[in-house]
Each structure stands twice: as C-alpha cells, then as structure tokens.
Amino acid sequence: MTVPHAQAVPAFDEVRRDFHPSDVRVLDRDGELLQRVRTDATVRRGQWVALPDVSPALRSAMLLSEDKRFHEHSGVDWRAVSAAAWGNLWNTRTRGASTITMQLAGLLDEDLRQGAGGRSLSQKVGQTLDAQRLERTWRKDQILEAYLNTVPFRGEVVGIDALSRTLFGKAPSGLDAREAALAAALVRAPNAKPAQVAQRACELLRTMEQTGPDLRQADCDAMDMFASAALQRRVFDSSEGIAPHLGRRVANNANGAESIRTTLRAPLQRFALGALQRHLRELRGREVEDGALVVLDNANGEVLAWVGSSGPLSQAAEVDGVLAQRQPGSTLKPLLYAQAIAERRLTAASLLDDSSAQISTASGLYIPQNYDRLFKGHVSVRTALASSLNVPAVRTLVMVSPEAFARQLRAAGLPLRESGDYYGYSLALGSAEVSLLALTNGYRTLANGGRYSPTRDVVQAQPGAVQGRQAIDEGAAFIVGDILSDANARARTFGLDSVLGTRFWTAVKTGTSKDMRDNWAIGWSQRYTVGVWVGNASGAPMRDVSGTSGAAPVWADLMGFLHRHEPSRAPSPPAGLVQAKVTFGASADADADADADADAGPLEAARSEWFLPGTEQALFAIEPATGDRAAARITAPADGTILALDPDIPPNRQRVSFEATGRSVRWRMDGKPFSRENSVQWLPWPGRHVVQLTDAQGTVLDEIRLEVRGAGVKGGRAARGP
C-alpha cells in the first residue's frame, strides 16, 4: 500500500476565496440584484453561505445524519470506526464511519475523491490524516461551514445555497425541519429514488423531533409526496431576473467575479420592461411582437436601462435588440443635416425642394418618396427635418455625398459595414444597418454639443473623467437639437398634439425602415438620451404601425418617468452662434404667371432662426424663372438614365415619357426635332441618345443623355406621339 504524500491542508480563507458560484450575480448601481447568469454548465453552485445564515434545523439534521459526535472527535470518530469494523465482520448493516471532517478532506483534495468503486485503502488513510490536520488548524464552525457549501447533494447541485433555491425556492436560512431532513437525506443518497429519499428523511425527522414511529406515519406519507414534488422543482433558473441580455453581456467578462455591479438603475429597468411589454400588448393584432430600448446618461455615457427584447411576448427572446443590426430609417437625418449645416451648405432656414426627384446612380434611377407619398413644395431645412420629409434629405445628401456622410456617421460612433458609395443616396433614408445602442449614443453625441464618447455598462472603481472627441460641429449640433424640439416645425407630418410632445424640453426623431420592418424613436432631454425600437426579431414587416404609434409611446413613457421629479431645460447656445429674424417668400420681380401657381406669397411664417456665424441672412426666397430660357428644363427622364426594352412587350408598343417645364419649347433627339409639346411619348430604339430642349430660335436650353438597351424596331425613328 502506498500512502499519499503528506501535504499541508489549505487554510479556511483560501478555500473560501477559491469558491466560485456557477452563476454571476448582476447587480444594479446600488447593489440590487438584476439578473443571475449561469457561467459554469458543469455544476450548479450558489453563493457561499456563512454558518450563521444556515437554519438551525438544517445544521441539526446534518449533524444527526452525518456526524453525531462532530463536536467531540478530532477528525476521526473512532467509536464509529469500531462499530463499522464490527458490522463488516458480522456482515451487518451499520452507518458509515466517515465524519464530516473526513468528508470535507475528501472534497478539498482531488487525490482523495471517491471514485465509482469507492475509495481505495490508501485514499482512506490519506483522508484520515488530512481530517486530523484540518481539526488542528480549523475551528469546528469553519469545518461545518465549508462542508455545507461544498458537499454535493443531487445531480449537478453542490452546496446548500444551490440546493435550497433549487428544491425549495428559498434561502438556506429559511429551511424548516421537514426541508432540512430532506436535504440531509440527499447527502447520504444523492441519486436515490424519491421514495427512498423520503424514507430516509422521515427517519431523520423522527430523530430530530424525538417522537414515536406510530405517531409519524401520516407525516411520512406526506414526506413521500413532498419529496417527489421537491425533487422535480427547478426554480433556480439558469438566467433569472429583469436584465437577461445585459446580464449575459457583462457576465462573459466577469473574470471569476461572483457579482458585477452595472450602471443600471433597477427601478428604471423594471419600469422600462413593463412599459415596453404593455405597449406591445396594445399593438397586438398588428403583427409586431418584439421591442428593445436603452437609456443613457448624457454626461458620462452610463447605461441606465437595457431591455433587449419583449421577453415572453417574443418568439426570439434570446435575441438582443439593443445590439442587433437593423435599418434605422429616418433617424439618420439629424446627423446628415448637422453635417450639411456644419459644412455651411445649408442653414436651418435654407429652402429645399420637396418635389418629385429622379436621381441618376450607377445602378439606375433613384426616386425617393415621402412617407405619405405627397410633396410639400419648397420647405425650410427646419420643416424638412422636423417633419421627416424624405426628398429634401436625399437632396441634402447629394450636396454632402454618401461617402462623406458615412465618414460622419463613423465619427459619431456608427460603424457602417460598407462604404458610403455602396449605400448611395438611400443612405439618407437609413438603408445602412446600425444597432440601437450605437444610434442612441449618436444622438447623445448631438445632446453633448457634438462631442462623442463611448458608453459604459459596468460601474468602474475609479470612473475618472469621460474621454471624448469632437465628432460634430458644436453649433450644428445645437441647431439640430433646436429643430427636433420644435413642435411647430413637425406639425406638417405629426400635427401639433402628437405623442412626441412633452411637458419639458426634449428633442426627438422617429424613423421607419423599408416595408415597415423597424420603427424607432430616439431623443434626448437635458440629462438623458432614450432610444426605442419596435419590430420583429425575424425581420417580418409590421402592419399599420407608424412613427407615433410604434416606438414613440414607449419613448414618451420613459421620458415621463425619468423627469417625473427632475426638470429638463433647453440647452444654452454655444458661443458665436447667431440668432436672427428671417422671412420667406418669392422674389418681388417674379413673373406673374409663375406666381399664380405655387410660389407667390410667404412659404413659411417669419421667425427667429439660429445660424452659424457668417451664414445668416434675412430673406429666403425662391427665385422664379423669367422668360422662356430661364424657365425651361427637362424634368423627366433624368440625365444618364439607362432604359431596357421589355422582351415580353412588342417594341412598337413601348414608350418613354418626356416632361419639360417652360413655354414655347422644342424637343430634339440626336439633333433632329420631334416635338413641340411639354409632354411627349417617344418610341425608343437601342443606342445612346442626346435629348435637347430648345427655344424657337434653336438655342439649347437643357440637355440630357440616355441609353436604351435591348432589341428595338428595325428602321425605327423618332415618334411624335403615341
């Protein structure tokens, strides 16, 4: 026989330090439990429980079951050893001689752990020696405390905390005599059938209560039912709480910590989750089941609420909607206009044409539409942004360029997967994919005067100053915020009494992606930035869900909760910004016929407006065309249009519509005249063509080039009409 080499047993403090629960406790900023996240799939351990926090009934049951003379021996119960040896000699059944101290020694040393065939003689000798060493260096209460926290009970469950919460749904301090007897019975027979465990527990309960067997039969019958029910329970879920998505996110970086203190506020998190679920239930029947939201502290970027899904309402509750990549729709427009204002291409009062547009791109014509399929004519940037008009936004992106806008988005913390040219002019309407967290932080950048800094979700021991960089011009950021807080400016689309209006100062923008797959509401107050997304994790479209009926009500509820006792005041303008009165209208010398249509009179009411220094002016007017030459232009098709003949339609049945403005105009196709009408139908034939608009004297007023692809009519020529 080879006796294991003698080695020093670990100290109690060392064992306590090396104990790690199988779950990480995710706490809010004040230490309140938000979520419990399992990080060890091989075992189920709870928190280390101090001996005074274990119920007296459990301590009594454990000693009666495993080691009646625990407080008398010095690690080895020689009386029990003698009884066991005598029983083995006469082949009679006796209780084992292993004390709690010996069992603990076997748990602490891997070399002494019992195998499938039991411990070898050398292991038993080593276990005896280590038990005696433990008794010389540890106190009895430390031995019992370590044993209760490390002893296996049933299946994967180790330690009294995991057992109490799994089988009984309570802390170890609350176990009664019956529960304590059942727990102690499991140590002796962890994998026994419920009936056997119940029988052992019943015998132990009799001993604990010192009553006769004839008086305990009814209780033993009840114990059998109680044991069967308890052994089937699994209330100690692998992930339990109100912040599962953030819990998993921070638990992955726990680095062995038993708990992590996040920046979340538990009361706000509970309210946010309830508000989202309540609103989605109200939208039942509109084919929408998912949602997500995030609340940020403007000053330091701390995440105050993080709801990744609608939970039980969702068929994909594990998907984190705060981090999922989705199309943001119109919510990119504030960043676009901020860039155009910063580059002094536009001011808040500049007039943009909200009319039908056909923009030539490498892949063909891009024809943006407004949400309501209507056009508003010439509108100011303030109206275009606040009312979320699409065509003016696309015209603005033409000025800025998609690639430059993509660089601006990246500077604001929105890392696009592709280049700006990949998305083209549709980038103005949110064709790229971003996460709710990044988008909300981009709005926080606007709230902070264009200064970007990353978010953080874990409380730092030494927070220090928030590091950031200037990503957007401070004055442009202020002007955009002023526009998004203007209820009158958004009235054309949302009305004066929309859910976006709050009793306190806020700036907000909604957005809806293509085919109504995503609905957003992002906005900020003096202290907080709130982002809400509503949609379906599967990407399925919603039905009859608009900007004000989807995410906006949840956004409004959150802002109301945040500011129920806290004011929110409008920010002060940065130094150098100019405020001036502006008026709108057509030029005084406008042609009478042109004035009679739409451009006569003021376009918008006079108001006071903000300008970057050097960009201010008093009058913003549309200069109407004077004379045939100035008024004439080709409105359709756009220059560079590529047309493809449909092979399923006879070529002589296909037509292309040409439209022009102006009076007394003439059309020329490849230098040959073919019409004098403002609207004309043309029979196309393959090739590259030059289309010109001229006056009566033959002077070219406008010109476009187009290409027709496919097989046409042989010998075809210009047609004057259908």
Tab-separated table of N, CA, C and O in Angstrom, residues 442-491:
chain	number	residue	atom	x	y	z
A	442	GLY	N	-25.221	57.947	-30.786
A	442	GLY	CA	-25.027	59.004	-31.777
A	442	GLY	C	-25.882	60.224	-31.457
A	442	GLY	O	-25.438	61.367	-31.602
A	443	TYR	N	-27.113	59.996	-30.993
A	443	TYR	CA	-27.971	61.106	-30.576
A	443	TYR	C	-27.433	61.750	-29.294
A	443	TYR	O	-27.571	62.957	-29.094
A	444	ARG	N	-26.853	60.931	-28.433
A	444	ARG	CA	-26.215	61.502	-27.230
A	444	ARG	C	-25.066	62.423	-27.635
A	444	ARG	O	-24.799	63.435	-26.964
A	445	THR	N	-24.391	62.096	-28.735
A	445	THR	CA	-23.351	62.985	-29.253
A	445	THR	C	-23.931	64.345	-29.605
A	445	THR	O	-23.353	65.389	-29.294
A	446	LEU	N	-25.102	64.360	-30.250
A	446	LEU	CA	-25.780	65.620	-30.536
A	446	LEU	C	-26.153	66.344	-29.247
A	446	LEU	O	-26.016	67.568	-29.144
A	447	ALA	N	-26.636	65.575	-28.268
A	447	ALA	CA	-27.040	66.179	-26.997
A	447	ALA	C	-25.861	66.826	-26.280
A	447	ALA	O	-26.037	67.806	-25.536
A	448	ASN	N	-24.655	66.302	-26.494
A	448	ASN	CA	-23.456	66.823	-25.839
A	448	ASN	C	-22.705	67.818	-26.703
A	448	ASN	O	-21.482	67.947	-26.585
A	449	GLY	N	-23.413	68.500	-27.578
A	449	GLY	CA	-22.763	69.511	-28.397
A	449	GLY	C	-21.824	68.948	-29.428
A	449	GLY	O	-20.829	69.582	-29.797
A	450	GLY	N	-22.128	67.731	-29.916
A	450	GLY	CA	-21.317	67.121	-30.959
A	450	GLY	C	-20.113	66.371	-30.449
A	450	GLY	O	-19.311	65.867	-31.243
A	451	ARG	N	-19.980	66.229	-29.126
A	451	ARG	CA	-18.814	65.536	-28.562
A	451	ARG	C	-19.162	64.071	-28.330
A	451	ARG	O	-20.069	63.741	-27.568
A	452	TYR	N	-18.394	63.170	-28.953
A	452	TYR	CA	-18.640	61.729	-28.855
A	452	TYR	C	-17.792	61.112	-27.758
A	452	TYR	O	-16.621	61.458	-27.568
A	453	SER	N	-18.386	60.169	-27.029
A	453	SER	CA	-17.645	59.306	-26.109
A	453	SER	C	-18.382	57.980	-26.035
A	453	SER	O	-19.602	57.929	-26.237
A	454	PRO	N	-17.687	56.879	-25.761
A	454	PRO	CA	-18.342	55.567	-25.736
A	454	PRO	C	-19.247	55.408	-24.523
A	454	PRO	O	-19.141	56.156	-23.537
A	455	THR	N	-20.134	54.423	-24.597
A	455	THR	CA	-20.999	54.096	-23.470
A	455	THR	C	-20.272	53.144	-22.527
A	455	THR	O	-19.270	52.530	-22.890
A	456	ARG	N	-20.802	53.004	-21.324
A	456	ARG	CA	-20.267	52.016	-20.383
A	456	ARG	C	-21.408	51.452	-19.557
A	456	ARG	O	-22.364	52.173	-19.222
A	457	ASP	N	-21.311	50.170	-19.235
A	457	ASP	CA	-22.405	49.499	-18.547
A	457	ASP	C	-21.994	48.856	-17.232
A	457	ASP	O	-22.810	48.223	-16.573
A	458	VAL	N	-20.734	48.994	-16.829
A	458	VAL	CA	-20.253	48.444	-15.570
A	458	VAL	C	-19.675	49.582	-14.737
A	458	VAL	O	-18.935	50.430	-15.259
A	459	VAL	N	-20.023	49.607	-13.450
A	459	VAL	CA	-19.503	50.638	-12.562
A	459	VAL	C	-18.002	50.467	-12.413
A	459	VAL	O	-17.519	49.371	-12.117
A	460	GLN	N	-17.280	51.523	-12.640
A	460	GLN	CA	-15.828	51.476	-12.550
A	460	GLN	C	-15.372	51.919	-11.168
A	460	GLN	O	-15.959	52.823	-10.557
A	461	ALA	N	-14.319	51.261	-10.666
A	461	ALA	CA	-13.815	51.597	-9.337
A	461	ALA	C	-13.358	53.048	-9.274
A	461	ALA	O	-13.615	53.755	-8.295
A	462	GLN	N	-12.701	53.502	-10.318
A	462	GLN	CA	-12.260	54.888	-10.399
A	462	GLN	C	-12.742	55.457	-11.728
A	462	GLN	O	-12.051	55.373	-12.740
A	463	PRO	N	-13.964	56.011	-11.745
A	463	PRO	CA	-14.573	56.449	-13.008
A	463	PRO	C	-13.711	57.437	-13.778
A	463	PRO	O	-13.486	57.284	-14.966
A	464	GLY	N	-13.202	58.447	-13.103
A	464	GLY	CA	-12.394	59.433	-13.797
A	464	GLY	C	-13.226	60.264	-14.765
A	464	GLY	O	-14.447	60.121	-14.873
A	465	ALA	N	-12.564	61.133	-15.486
A	465	ALA	CA	-13.242	61.993	-16.456
A	465	ALA	C	-13.585	61.211	-17.713
A	465	ALA	O	-12.866	60.300	-18.110
A	466	VAL	N	-14.702	61.567	-18.326
A	466	VAL	CA	-15.133	60.912	-19.557
A	466	VAL	C	-14.300	61.443	-20.718
A	466	VAL	O	-14.257	62.650	-20.970
A	467	GLN	N	-13.621	60.553	-21.403
A	467	GLN	CA	-12.807	60.945	-22.547
A	467	GLN	C	-13.677	60.965	-23.801
A	467	GLN	O	-14.492	60.082	-24.014
A	468	GLY	N	-13.518	61.967	-24.621
A	468	GLY	CA	-14.320	62.068	-25.835
A	468	GLY	C	-13.605	62.865	-26.898
A	468	GLY	O	-12.490	63.354	-26.701
A	469	ARG	N	-14.263	63.004	-28.021
A	469	ARG	CA	-13.700	63.774	-29.125
A	469	ARG	C	-14.825	64.541	-29.808
A	469	ARG	O	-15.975	64.134	-29.778
A	470	GLN	N	-14.490	65.644	-30.435
A	470	GLN	CA	-15.475	66.437	-31.150
A	470	GLN	C	-15.748	65.775	-32.490
A	470	GLN	O	-14.911	65.774	-33.388
A	471	ALA	N	-16.939	65.217	-32.635
A	471	ALA	CA	-17.298	64.499	-33.854
A	471	ALA	C	-18.182	65.325	-34.772
A	471	ALA	O	-18.217	65.092	-35.982
A	472	ILE	N	-18.945	66.269	-34.210
A	472	ILE	CA	-19.871	67.113	-34.969
A	472	ILE	C	-19.675	68.544	-34.500
A	472	ILE	O	-19.441	68.790	-33.308
A	473	ASP	N	-19.775	69.485	-35.404
A	473	ASP	CA	-19.658	70.894	-35.044
A	473	ASP	C	-20.638	71.233	-33.930
A	473	ASP	O	-21.826	70.877	-33.979
A	474	GLU	N	-20.159	71.922	-32.904
A	474	GLU	CA	-20.989	72.216	-31.731
A	474	GLU	C	-22.205	73.054	-32.091
A	474	GLU	O	-23.319	72.801	-31.628
A	475	GLY	N	-22.006	74.064	-32.929
A	475	GLY	CA	-23.126	74.905	-33.325
A	475	GLY	C	-24.153	74.152	-34.141
A	475	GLY	O	-25.366	74.311	-33.949
A	476	ALA	N	-23.694	73.283	-35.068
A	476	ALA	CA	-24.623	72.491	-35.878
A	476	ALA	C	-25.416	71.530	-35.012
A	476	ALA	O	-26.611	71.310	-35.232
A	477	ALA	N	-24.764	70.934	-34.015
A	477	ALA	CA	-25.462	70.022	-33.104
A	477	ALA	C	-26.548	70.757	-32.336
A	477	ALA	O	-27.664	70.240	-32.146
A	478	PHE	N	-26.248	71.969	-31.894
A	478	PHE	CA	-27.260	72.750	-31.172
A	478	PHE	C	-28.446	73.070	-32.073
A	478	PHE	O	-29.610	72.958	-31.664
A	479	ILE	N	-28.178	73.475	-33.316
A	479	ILE	CA	-29.261	73.840	-34.239
A	479	ILE	C	-30.151	72.636	-34.523
A	479	ILE	O	-31.382	72.739	-34.538
A	480	VAL	N	-29.550	71.470	-34.736
A	480	VAL	CA	-30.344	70.265	-34.983
A	480	VAL	C	-31.200	69.935	-33.768
A	480	VAL	O	-32.380	69.572	-33.887
A	481	GLY	N	-30.638	70.049	-32.570
A	481	GLY	CA	-31.426	69.814	-31.361
A	481	GLY	C	-32.575	70.792	-31.234
A	481	GLY	O	-33.685	70.420	-30.817
A	482	ASP	N	-32.335	72.047	-31.594
A	482	ASP	CA	-33.392	73.053	-31.542
A	482	ASP	C	-34.511	72.716	-32.528
A	482	ASP	O	-35.693	72.891	-32.225
A	483	ILE	N	-34.147	72.208	-33.693
A	483	ILE	CA	-35.155	71.815	-34.685
A	483	ILE	C	-35.980	70.638	-34.182
A	483	ILE	O	-37.210	70.630	-34.271
A	484	LEU	N	-35.313	69.617	-33.617
A	484	LEU	CA	-36.020	68.412	-33.181
A	484	LEU	C	-36.871	68.652	-31.941
A	484	LEU	O	-37.680	67.793	-31.577
A	485	SER	N	-36.692	69.783	-31.284
A	485	SER	CA	-37.522	70.124	-30.132
A	485	SER	C	-38.687	71.036	-30.506
A	485	SER	O	-39.499	71.387	-29.650
A	486	ASP	N	-38.790	71.395	-31.782
A	486	ASP	CA	-39.772	72.380	-32.264
A	486	ASP	C	-41.062	71.679	-32.689
A	486	ASP	O	-41.138	71.083	-33.766
A	487	ALA	N	-42.085	71.769	-31.854
A	487	ALA	CA	-43.372	71.119	-32.157
A	487	ALA	C	-44.027	71.741	-33.376
A	487	ALA	O	-44.704	71.050	-34.154
A	488	ASN	N	-43.873	73.036	-33.581
A	488	ASN	CA	-44.483	73.686	-34.747
A	488	ASN	C	-43.842	73.198	-36.042
A	488	ASN	O	-44.520	73.027	-37.058
A	489	ALA	N	-42.533	72.971	-36.018
A	489	ALA	CA	-41.837	72.543	-37.233
A	489	ALA	C	-42.244	71.141	-37.652
A	489	ALA	O	-42.238	70.820	-38.844
A	490	ARG	N	-42.615	70.284	-36.689
A	490	ARG	CA	-43.007	68.911	-37.045
A	490	ARG	C	-44.503	68.777	-37.314
A	490	ARG	O	-44.996	67.693	-37.605
A	491	ALA	N	-45.230	69.886	-37.232
A	491	ALA	CA	-46.694	69.826	-37.323
A	491	ALA	C	-47.173	69.326	-38.678
A	491	ALA	O	-48.224	68.687	-38.775
